[in-house]
């Protein structure tokens, strides 16, 4: 009998599947901090998480029986991979599980920004009728710039092409023939940023991509450009983004992910030209 700990909210269907396995004993306990997780992890053979649980070196060292950490989702930046490797603990993720969901959310944010939907909604609710002011713009023939051309980035590209957008992308780990097969132009990062009408991020958070969008990149963008992030909060320097939005250096942004979640004290919350969602992707 193997003991499985689920420390984040998972889909009921997945939990039912695990409970149906005769050789597994499933225990669910969410909302644990590092010490709380350390206190109980020693009794378990596997740990199943989403994005809330932080699997630190301390947690892994406390997991004397731990053989597997399973991430229901794509990113594994909340797991200390080096420590897991050192201890022989397998870390698995589900890279395709929510790819379409995340890609569609990015497109939803793109459309929301292009037509000022949240602002228009608030305007009508307050008794105003600002049709000309909030008309927005078509996305057809605009440039959709994708940073990261993995599974999600490729779905976003297809959706963007379906909307009649010109799609360019940057990903140094993807072969030229892959870009060609999707009829997407491969460009460098500087070119991507400067040409974007809509810049959407779909790369993992690693040391090289942390704050990959900062003051320099935001300063190179068109003043009419929009930034969308449904990947990882640490990809954007949020202080630089606040200044760029406040000064009008870029026109708007939409965030589903944040450096700290929830972003309770973020100055970004004081701005009108940004749309927020609570990590729905």
PDB file of C-alpha atoms in Angstrom:
ATOM      1  CA  UNK A   1       0.000   0.000   0.000  1.00  0.00           C
ATOM      2  CA  UNK A   2       1.388   3.370  -1.080  1.00  0.00           C
ATOM      3  CA  UNK A   3       0.402   6.541   0.746  1.00  0.00           C
ATOM      4  CA  UNK A   4      -0.390   9.560  -1.426  1.00  0.00           C
ATOM      5  CA  UNK A   5      -0.662  13.111  -0.089  1.00  0.00           C
ATOM      6  CA  UNK A   6      -2.657  15.672  -2.071  1.00  0.00           C
ATOM      7  CA  UNK A   7      -1.790  19.137  -0.754  1.00  0.00           C
ATOM      8  CA  UNK A   8      -3.595  21.332  -3.302  1.00  0.00           C
ATOM      9  CA  UNK A   9      -7.126  21.301  -4.695  1.00  0.00           C
ATOM     10  CA  UNK A  10      -7.367  18.795  -7.551  1.00  0.00           C
ATOM     11  CA  UNK A  11     -10.216  17.844  -9.859  1.00  0.00           C
ATOM     12  CA  UNK A  12     -12.702  15.482  -8.253  1.00  0.00           C
ATOM     13  CA  UNK A  13     -12.405  13.047 -11.167  1.00  0.00           C
ATOM     14  CA  UNK A  14      -8.678  12.694 -10.557  1.00  0.00           C
ATOM     15  CA  UNK A  15      -9.147  12.123  -6.836  1.00  0.00           C
ATOM     16  CA  UNK A  16     -11.845   9.522  -7.515  1.00  0.00           C
ATOM     17  CA  UNK A  17      -9.518   7.714  -9.896  1.00  0.00           C
ATOM     18  CA  UNK A  18      -6.804   7.505  -7.249  1.00  0.00           C
ATOM     19  CA  UNK A  19      -9.277   6.338  -4.611  1.00  0.00           C
ATOM     20  CA  UNK A  20     -10.351   3.517  -6.918  1.00  0.00           C
ATOM     21  CA  UNK A  21      -6.822   2.070  -6.979  1.00  0.00           C
ATOM     22  CA  UNK A  22      -6.645  -0.778  -4.436  1.00  0.00           C
ATOM     23  CA  UNK A  23      -2.944  -0.303  -3.710  1.00  0.00           C
ATOM     24  CA  UNK A  24      -3.168   3.439  -2.943  1.00  0.00           C
ATOM     25  CA  UNK A  25      -4.230   5.246   0.206  1.00  0.00           C
ATOM     26  CA  UNK A  26      -5.066   8.889  -0.517  1.00  0.00           C
ATOM     27  CA  UNK A  27      -4.892  11.635   2.103  1.00  0.00           C
ATOM     28  CA  UNK A  28      -5.969  15.202   1.290  1.00  0.00           C
ATOM     29  CA  UNK A  29      -4.717  18.130   3.339  1.00  0.00           C
ATOM     30  CA  UNK A  30      -4.507  21.556   1.731  1.00  0.00           C
ATOM     31  CA  UNK A  31      -3.309  24.948   2.928  1.00  0.00           C
ATOM     32  CA  UNK A  32      -0.097  23.649   4.501  1.00  0.00           C
ATOM     33  CA  UNK A  33       2.880  25.945   4.988  1.00  0.00           C
ATOM     34  CA  UNK A  34       6.437  24.628   4.771  1.00  0.00           C
ATOM     35  CA  UNK A  35       6.593  23.456   8.376  1.00  0.00           C
ATOM     36  CA  UNK A  36       3.141  21.920   8.245  1.00  0.00           C
ATOM     37  CA  UNK A  37       4.141  19.944   5.174  1.00  0.00           C
ATOM     38  CA  UNK A  38       7.415  18.879   6.780  1.00  0.00           C
ATOM     39  CA  UNK A  39       5.528  17.600   9.822  1.00  0.00           C
ATOM     40  CA  UNK A  40       3.536  15.037   7.835  1.00  0.00           C
ATOM     41  CA  UNK A  41       5.407  14.353   4.575  1.00  0.00           C
ATOM     42  CA  UNK A  42       7.503  11.612   6.164  1.00  0.00           C
ATOM     43  CA  UNK A  43       4.499   9.261   6.087  1.00  0.00           C
ATOM     44  CA  UNK A  44       3.961   9.501   2.335  1.00  0.00           C
ATOM     45  CA  UNK A  45       5.394   7.863  -0.773  1.00  0.00           C
ATOM     46  CA  UNK A  46       4.102  10.470  -3.229  1.00  0.00           C
ATOM     47  CA  UNK A  47       3.018  14.107  -3.136  1.00  0.00           C
ATOM     48  CA  UNK A  48       0.518  15.558  -5.609  1.00  0.00           C
ATOM     49  CA  UNK A  49       0.409  19.345  -5.952  1.00  0.00           C
ATOM     50  CA  UNK A  50      -0.661  22.231  -8.125  1.00  0.00           C
ATOM     51  CA  UNK A  51       0.870  25.717  -7.880  1.00  0.00           C
ATOM     52  CA  UNK A  52       0.154  26.664  -4.258  1.00  0.00           C
ATOM     53  CA  UNK A  53       2.358  24.102  -2.516  1.00  0.00           C
ATOM     54  CA  UNK A  54       6.039  25.015  -2.340  1.00  0.00           C
ATOM     55  CA  UNK A  55       8.167  21.871  -2.334  1.00  0.00           C
ATOM     56  CA  UNK A  56      11.398  23.175  -0.843  1.00  0.00           C
ATOM     57  CA  UNK A  57      14.630  21.381  -0.029  1.00  0.00           C
ATOM     58  CA  UNK A  58      13.499  21.208   3.595  1.00  0.00           C
ATOM     59  CA  UNK A  59      10.249  19.511   2.607  1.00  0.00           C
ATOM     60  CA  UNK A  60      12.034  17.024   0.374  1.00  0.00           C
ATOM     61  CA  UNK A  61      14.541  16.165   3.078  1.00  0.00           C
ATOM     62  CA  UNK A  62      11.676  15.528   5.492  1.00  0.00           C
ATOM     63  CA  UNK A  63      10.092  13.134   3.001  1.00  0.00           C
ATOM     64  CA  UNK A  64      12.071  10.066   3.985  1.00  0.00           C
ATOM     65  CA  UNK A  65       9.732   7.769   2.032  1.00  0.00           C
ATOM     66  CA  UNK A  66       9.042  10.211  -0.790  1.00  0.00           C
ATOM     67  CA  UNK A  67       9.631   8.795  -4.276  1.00  0.00           C
ATOM     68  CA  UNK A  68       7.497  11.050  -6.449  1.00  0.00           C
ATOM     69  CA  UNK A  69       6.251  14.640  -6.669  1.00  0.00           C
ATOM     70  CA  UNK A  70       3.477  14.999  -9.237  1.00  0.00           C
ATOM     71  CA  UNK A  71       2.514  18.464 -10.470  1.00  0.00           C
ATOM     72  CA  UNK A  72      -1.013  18.727 -11.885  1.00  0.00           C
ATOM     73  CA  UNK A  73      -0.098  21.424 -14.374  1.00  0.00           C
ATOM     74  CA  UNK A  74       2.809  22.603 -16.450  1.00  0.00           C
ATOM     75  CA  UNK A  75       5.271  24.669 -14.423  1.00  0.00           C
ATOM     76  CA  UNK A  76       7.480  23.045 -11.790  1.00  0.00           C
ATOM     77  CA  UNK A  77       9.098  26.240 -10.515  1.00  0.00           C
ATOM     78  CA  UNK A  78       7.485  25.621  -7.111  1.00  0.00           C
ATOM     79  CA  UNK A  79       9.589  22.465  -6.709  1.00  0.00           C
ATOM     80  CA  UNK A  80      13.295  22.481  -5.802  1.00  0.00           C
ATOM     81  CA  UNK A  81      14.384  20.320  -8.724  1.00  0.00           C
ATOM     82  CA  UNK A  82      18.037  20.206  -7.707  1.00  0.00           C
ATOM     83  CA  UNK A  83      17.166  18.925  -4.241  1.00  0.00           C
ATOM     84  CA  UNK A  84      14.735  16.386  -5.686  1.00  0.00           C
ATOM     85  CA  UNK A  85      17.359  15.108  -8.111  1.00  0.00           C
ATOM     86  CA  UNK A  86      19.941  14.833  -5.339  1.00  0.00           C
ATOM     87  CA  UNK A  87      17.568  12.679  -3.308  1.00  0.00           C
ATOM     88  CA  UNK A  88      16.442  10.549  -6.240  1.00  0.00           C
ATOM     89  CA  UNK A  89      12.866  11.846  -6.120  1.00  0.00           C
ATOM     90  CA  UNK A  90      11.062  11.857  -9.457  1.00  0.00           C
ATOM     91  CA  UNK A  91       9.273  15.095 -10.389  1.00  0.00           C
ATOM     92  CA  UNK A  92       6.514  14.791 -12.976  1.00  0.00           C
ATOM     93  CA  UNK A  93       4.167  17.311 -14.562  1.00  0.00           C
ATOM     94  CA  UNK A  94       1.280  17.298 -17.029  1.00  0.00           C
ATOM     95  CA  UNK A  95       2.465  19.601 -19.822  1.00  0.00           C
ATOM     96  CA  UNK A  96      -0.548  19.189 -22.102  1.00  0.00           C
ATOM     97  CA  UNK A  97      -3.290  18.995 -19.482  1.00  0.00           C
ATOM     98  CA  UNK A  98      -4.321  22.666 -19.429  1.00  0.00           C
ATOM     99  CA  UNK A  99      -2.587  23.886 -22.573  1.00  0.00           C
ATOM    100  CA  UNK A 100      -5.772  24.756 -24.456  1.00  0.00           C
ATOM    101  CA  UNK A 101      -7.321  26.331 -21.355  1.00  0.00           C
ATOM    102  CA  UNK A 102      -4.328  28.614 -20.865  1.00  0.00           C
ATOM    103  CA  UNK A 103      -4.068  29.491 -24.540  1.00  0.00           C
ATOM    104  CA  UNK A 104      -7.749  30.395 -24.735  1.00  0.00           C
ATOM    105  CA  UNK A 105      -7.442  32.550 -21.623  1.00  0.00           C
ATOM    106  CA  UNK A 106      -4.588  34.456 -23.261  1.00  0.00           C
ATOM    107  CA  UNK A 107      -6.764  35.074 -26.317  1.00  0.00           C
ATOM    108  CA  UNK A 108      -9.646  36.136 -24.063  1.00  0.00           C
ATOM    109  CA  UNK A 109      -7.352  38.669 -22.405  1.00  0.00           C
ATOM    110  CA  UNK A 110      -6.198  39.869 -25.823  1.00  0.00           C
ATOM    111  CA  UNK A 111      -9.769  40.525 -26.905  1.00  0.00           C
ATOM    112  CA  UNK A 112     -10.630  42.097 -23.563  1.00  0.00           C
ATOM    113  CA  UNK A 113      -7.755  44.548 -23.929  1.00  0.00           C
ATOM    114  CA  UNK A 114      -8.407  45.325 -27.574  1.00  0.00           C
ATOM    115  CA  UNK A 115     -12.040  46.283 -26.953  1.00  0.00           C
ATOM    116  CA  UNK A 116     -11.689  47.722 -23.409  1.00  0.00           C
ATOM    117  CA  UNK A 117     -14.294  45.262 -22.134  1.00  0.00           C
ATOM    118  CA  UNK A 118     -13.778  45.591 -18.351  1.00  0.00           C
ATOM    119  CA  UNK A 119     -13.771  49.392 -18.543  1.00  0.00           C
ATOM    120  CA  UNK A 120     -16.800  49.375 -20.855  1.00  0.00           C
ATOM    121  CA  UNK A 121     -18.666  47.103 -18.449  1.00  0.00           C
ATOM    122  CA  UNK A 122     -17.969  49.390 -15.497  1.00  0.00           C
ATOM    123  CA  UNK A 123     -18.916  52.431 -17.567  1.00  0.00           C
ATOM    124  CA  UNK A 124     -22.346  51.077 -18.521  1.00  0.00           C
ATOM    125  CA  UNK A 125     -23.017  49.902 -14.959  1.00  0.00           C
ATOM    126  CA  UNK A 126     -22.327  53.447 -13.736  1.00  0.00           C
ATOM    127  CA  UNK A 127     -24.912  54.891 -16.118  1.00  0.00           C
ATOM    128  CA  UNK A 128     -22.537  56.146 -18.813  1.00  0.00           C
ATOM    129  CA  UNK A 129     -22.652  55.512 -22.568  1.00  0.00           C
ATOM    130  CA  UNK A 130     -19.081  56.099 -23.805  1.00  0.00           C
ATOM    131  CA  UNK A 131     -19.344  54.352 -27.135  1.00  0.00           C
ATOM    132  CA  UNK A 132     -16.779  56.379 -29.061  1.00  0.00           C
ATOM    133  CA  UNK A 133     -14.276  56.486 -26.207  1.00  0.00           C
ATOM    134  CA  UNK A 134     -14.346  52.732 -25.638  1.00  0.00           C
ATOM    135  CA  UNK A 135     -14.685  51.459 -29.212  1.00  0.00           C
ATOM    136  CA  UNK A 136     -11.225  49.865 -29.142  1.00  0.00           C
ATOM    137  CA  UNK A 137      -9.550  48.311 -32.155  1.00  0.00           C
ATOM    138  CA  UNK A 138      -9.722  45.233 -34.362  1.00  0.00           C
ATOM    139  CA  UNK A 139      -7.018  42.630 -33.840  1.00  0.00           C
ATOM    140  CA  UNK A 140      -7.014  41.486 -37.471  1.00  0.00           C
ATOM    141  CA  UNK A 141      -3.745  42.371 -39.219  1.00  0.00           C
ATOM    142  CA  UNK A 142      -2.139  43.314 -35.894  1.00  0.00           C
ATOM    143  CA  UNK A 143       1.090  41.622 -34.793  1.00  0.00           C
ATOM    144  CA  UNK A 144       0.749  38.932 -32.152  1.00  0.00           C
ATOM    145  CA  UNK A 145       4.155  38.341 -30.569  1.00  0.00           C
ATOM    146  CA  UNK A 146       4.596  35.103 -28.614  1.00  0.00           C
ATOM    147  CA  UNK A 147       7.433  34.669 -26.137  1.00  0.00           C
ATOM    148  CA  UNK A 148       7.846  30.913 -25.778  1.00  0.00           C
ATOM    149  CA  UNK A 149       6.778  28.553 -28.551  1.00  0.00           C
ATOM    150  CA  UNK A 150       5.980  25.357 -26.688  1.00  0.00           C
ATOM    151  CA  UNK A 151       2.612  23.624 -26.588  1.00  0.00           C
ATOM    152  CA  UNK A 152       0.668  26.642 -25.318  1.00  0.00           C
ATOM    153  CA  UNK A 153       2.468  29.134 -27.517  1.00  0.00           C
ATOM    154  CA  UNK A 154       1.655  27.069 -30.594  1.00  0.00           C
ATOM    155  CA  UNK A 155      -2.042  26.901 -29.719  1.00  0.00           C
ATOM    156  CA  UNK A 156      -2.061  30.678 -29.179  1.00  0.00           C
ATOM    157  CA  UNK A 157      -0.420  31.101 -32.585  1.00  0.00           C
ATOM    158  CA  UNK A 158      -3.143  29.050 -34.261  1.00  0.00           C
ATOM    159  CA  UNK A 159      -5.886  30.991 -32.502  1.00  0.00           C
ATOM    160  CA  UNK A 160      -4.238  34.278 -33.451  1.00  0.00           C
ATOM    161  CA  UNK A 161      -3.943  33.229 -37.077  1.00  0.00           C
ATOM    162  CA  UNK A 162      -7.632  32.338 -36.979  1.00  0.00           C
ATOM    163  CA  UNK A 163      -8.307  35.942 -35.993  1.00  0.00           C
ATOM    164  CA  UNK A 164      -6.303  37.172 -38.969  1.00  0.00           C
ATOM    165  CA  UNK A 165      -3.295  38.306 -36.938  1.00  0.00           C
ATOM    166  CA  UNK A 166       0.316  38.336 -38.065  1.00  0.00           C
ATOM    167  CA  UNK A 167       2.132  35.967 -35.697  1.00  0.00           C
ATOM    168  CA  UNK A 168       5.786  36.126 -34.712  1.00  0.00           C
ATOM    169  CA  UNK A 169       7.512  34.216 -31.932  1.00  0.00           C
ATOM    170  CA  UNK A 170      10.750  33.891 -29.981  1.00  0.00           C
ATOM    171  CA  UNK A 171      12.024  30.644 -28.510  1.00  0.00           C
ATOM    172  CA  UNK A 172      15.739  29.765 -28.707  1.00  0.00           C
ATOM    173  CA  UNK A 173      15.006  26.096 -27.967  1.00  0.00           C
ATOM    174  CA  UNK A 174      12.665  25.485 -30.905  1.00  0.00           C
ATOM    175  CA  UNK A 175      13.977  24.380 -34.296  1.00  0.00           C
ATOM    176  CA  UNK A 176      13.363  26.602 -37.358  1.00  0.00           C
ATOM    177  CA  UNK A 177      11.337  23.896 -39.077  1.00  0.00           C
ATOM    178  CA  UNK A 178       8.833  23.909 -36.198  1.00  0.00           C
ATOM    179  CA  UNK A 179       8.181  27.627 -36.657  1.00  0.00           C
ATOM    180  CA  UNK A 180       7.857  27.037 -40.403  1.00  0.00           C
ATOM    181  CA  UNK A 181       5.353  24.209 -39.906  1.00  0.00           C
ATOM    182  CA  UNK A 182       3.105  26.631 -38.007  1.00  0.00           C
ATOM    183  CA  UNK A 183       3.702  29.437 -40.525  1.00  0.00           C
ATOM    184  CA  UNK A 184       5.077  31.596 -37.724  1.00  0.00           C
ATOM    185  CA  UNK A 185       8.040  33.929 -38.169  1.00  0.00           C
ATOM    186  CA  UNK A 186      10.911  33.210 -35.782  1.00  0.00           C
ATOM    187  CA  UNK A 187      12.526  36.407 -34.480  1.00  0.00           C
ATOM    188  CA  UNK A 188      14.947  37.517 -31.778  1.00  0.00           C
ATOM    189  CA  UNK A 189      13.752  38.839 -28.443  1.00  0.00           C
ATOM    190  CA  UNK A 190      14.468  42.496 -29.234  1.00  0.00           C
ATOM    191  CA  UNK A 191      12.629  42.247 -32.549  1.00  0.00           C
ATOM    192  CA  UNK A 192       9.726  40.442 -30.899  1.00  0.00           C
ATOM    193  CA  UNK A 193       9.253  43.149 -28.298  1.00  0.00           C
ATOM    194  CA  UNK A 194       9.580  46.117 -30.642  1.00  0.00           C
ATOM    195  CA  UNK A 195       7.193  44.749 -33.285  1.00  0.00           C
ATOM    196  CA  UNK A 196       4.471  43.523 -30.940  1.00  0.00           C
ATOM    197  CA  UNK A 197       0.989  44.962 -30.923  1.00  0.00           C
ATOM    198  CA  UNK A 198       0.130  42.230 -28.419  1.00  0.00           C
ATOM    199  CA  UNK A 199       2.938  40.491 -26.556  1.00  0.00           C
ATOM    200  CA  UNK A 200       1.913  37.285 -24.798  1.00  0.00           C
ATOM    201  CA  UNK A 201       4.206  35.220 -22.565  1.00  0.00           C
ATOM    202  CA  UNK A 202       4.267  31.423 -22.663  1.00  0.00           C
ATOM    203  CA  UNK A 203       7.675  30.337 -21.390  1.00  0.00           C
ATOM    204  CA  UNK A 204       8.699  28.556 -18.178  1.00  0.00           C
ATOM    205  CA  UNK A 205      10.093  30.450 -15.211  1.00  0.00           C
ATOM    206  CA  UNK A 206      13.768  29.578 -14.874  1.00  0.00           C
ATOM    207  CA  UNK A 207      16.725  31.703 -13.838  1.00  0.00           C
ATOM    208  CA  UNK A 208      17.307  32.939 -17.403  1.00  0.00           C
ATOM    209  CA  UNK A 209      13.685  33.972 -17.906  1.00  0.00           C
ATOM    210  CA  UNK A 210      13.082  35.673 -14.567  1.00  0.00           C
ATOM    211  CA  UNK A 211      12.186  39.329 -15.293  1.00  0.00           C
ATOM    212  CA  UNK A 212      12.716  38.676 -18.996  1.00  0.00           C
ATOM    213  CA  UNK A 213      10.307  41.568 -19.517  1.00  0.00           C
ATOM    214  CA  UNK A 214      11.753  44.534 -17.646  1.00  0.00           C
ATOM    215  CA  UNK A 215      12.439  48.226 -18.084  1.00  0.00           C
ATOM    216  CA  UNK A 216      14.474  47.796 -21.268  1.00  0.00           C
ATOM    217  CA  UNK A 217      11.951  45.575 -23.013  1.00  0.00           C
ATOM    218  CA  UNK A 218       8.949  47.668 -21.963  1.00  0.00           C
ATOM    219  CA  UNK A 219      10.760  50.767 -23.166  1.00  0.00           C
ATOM    220  CA  UNK A 220      11.199  49.173 -26.594  1.00  0.00           C
ATOM    221  CA  UNK A 221       7.515  48.413 -27.037  1.00  0.00           C
ATOM    222  CA  UNK A 222       5.062  50.522 -29.001  1.00  0.00           C
ATOM    223  CA  UNK A 223       3.052  52.959 -26.917  1.00  0.00           C
ATOM    224  CA  UNK A 224      -0.053  51.261 -28.301  1.00  0.00           C
ATOM    225  CA  UNK A 225       1.154  47.771 -27.353  1.00  0.00           C
ATOM    226  CA  UNK A 226      -0.530  45.418 -24.881  1.00  0.00           C
ATOM    227  CA  UNK A 227       1.190  42.840 -22.658  1.00  0.00           C
ATOM    228  CA  UNK A 228      -0.429  39.547 -21.597  1.00  0.00           C
ATOM    229  CA  UNK A 229       0.941  37.058 -19.075  1.00  0.00           C
ATOM    230  CA  UNK A 230      -0.798  33.743 -18.408  1.00  0.00           C
ATOM    231  CA  UNK A 231       2.456  31.870 -17.754  1.00  0.00           C
ATOM    232  CA  UNK A 232       4.400  32.761 -14.601  1.00  0.00           C
ATOM    233  CA  UNK A 233       4.454  35.970 -12.560  1.00  0.00           C
ATOM    234  CA  UNK A 234       8.221  36.099 -12.243  1.00  0.00           C
ATOM    235  CA  UNK A 235       8.630  36.606 -15.989  1.00  0.00           C
ATOM    236  CA  UNK A 236       7.758  40.294 -15.625  1.00  0.00           C
ATOM    237  CA  UNK A 237       9.427  42.925 -13.469  1.00  0.00           C
ATOM    238  CA  UNK A 238       6.206  44.187 -11.903  1.00  0.00           C
ATOM    239  CA  UNK A 239       7.772  47.447 -10.717  1.00  0.00           C
ATOM    240  CA  UNK A 240       8.863  48.211 -14.266  1.00  0.00           C
ATOM    241  CA  UNK A 241       5.430  47.227 -15.562  1.00  0.00           C
ATOM    242  CA  UNK A 242       3.742  49.580 -13.107  1.00  0.00           C
ATOM    243  CA  UNK A 243       5.900  52.481 -14.304  1.00  0.00           C
ATOM    244  CA  UNK A 244       5.325  51.621 -17.970  1.00  0.00           C
ATOM    245  CA  UNK A 245       1.554  51.494 -17.545  1.00  0.00           C
ATOM    246  CA  UNK A 246       1.386  54.594 -15.361  1.00  0.00           C
ATOM    247  CA  UNK A 247       3.511  56.662 -17.746  1.00  0.00           C
ATOM    248  CA  UNK A 248       1.780  55.440 -20.885  1.00  0.00           C
ATOM    249  CA  UNK A 249       4.892  53.721 -22.199  1.00  0.00           C
ATOM    250  CA  UNK A 250       2.589  50.837 -23.116  1.00  0.00           C
ATOM    251  CA  UNK A 251      -1.184  51.014 -23.491  1.00  0.00           C
ATOM    252  CA  UNK A 252      -2.298  48.141 -21.319  1.00  0.00           C
ATOM    253  CA  UNK A 253      -1.696  44.747 -19.777  1.00  0.00           C
ATOM    254  CA  UNK A 254      -3.564  41.663 -18.623  1.00  0.00           C
ATOM    255  CA  UNK A 255      -2.227  39.379 -15.908  1.00  0.00           C
ATOM    256  CA  UNK A 256      -3.374  35.972 -14.745  1.00  0.00           C
ATOM    257  CA  UNK A 257      -0.198  35.295 -12.739  1.00  0.00           C
ATOM    258  CA  UNK A 258       1.834  37.388 -10.320  1.00  0.00           C
ATOM    259  CA  UNK A 259       5.141  37.502  -8.491  1.00  0.00           C
ATOM    260  CA  UNK A 260       3.193  37.026  -5.265  1.00  0.00           C
ATOM    261  CA  UNK A 261      -0.208  35.361  -5.322  1.00  0.00           C
ATOM    262  CA  UNK A 262      -2.622  36.810  -4.503  1.00  0.00           C
ATOM    263  CA  UNK A 263      -1.157  40.267  -5.310  1.00  0.00           C
ATOM    264  CA  UNK A 264      -2.873  41.917  -2.359  1.00  0.00           C
ATOM    265  CA  UNK A 265      -0.601  44.951  -1.983  1.00  0.00           C
ATOM    266  CA  UNK A 266       0.554  45.371  -5.573  1.00  0.00           C
ATOM    267  CA  UNK A 267       0.516  48.971  -6.862  1.00  0.00           C
ATOM    268  CA  UNK A 268      -0.677  47.526 -10.172  1.00  0.00           C
ATOM    269  CA  UNK A 269      -4.111  47.206  -8.575  1.00  0.00           C
ATOM    270  CA  UNK A 270      -4.399  51.010  -8.535  1.00  0.00           C
ATOM    271  CA  UNK A 271      -4.232  51.296 -12.336  1.00  0.00           C
ATOM    272  CA  UNK A 272      -7.145  51.313 -14.776  1.00  0.00           C
ATOM    273  CA  UNK A 273      -5.268  50.107 -17.869  1.00  0.00           C
ATOM    274  CA  UNK A 274      -4.679  46.572 -16.628  1.00  0.00           C
ATOM    275  CA  UNK A 275      -6.949  43.532 -16.377  1.00  0.00           C
ATOM    276  CA  UNK A 276      -6.571  40.906 -13.643  1.00  0.00           C
ATOM    277  CA  UNK A 277      -7.680  37.292 -13.276  1.00  0.00           C
ATOM    278  CA  UNK A 278      -6.873  34.954 -10.344  1.00  0.00           C
ATOM    279  CA  UNK A 279      -4.568  32.385 -12.000  1.00  0.00           C
ATOM    280  CA  UNK A 280      -7.371  30.868 -14.048  1.00  0.00           C
ATOM    281  CA  UNK A 281      -5.073  29.431 -16.717  1.00  0.00           C
TER     282      UNK A 281
END
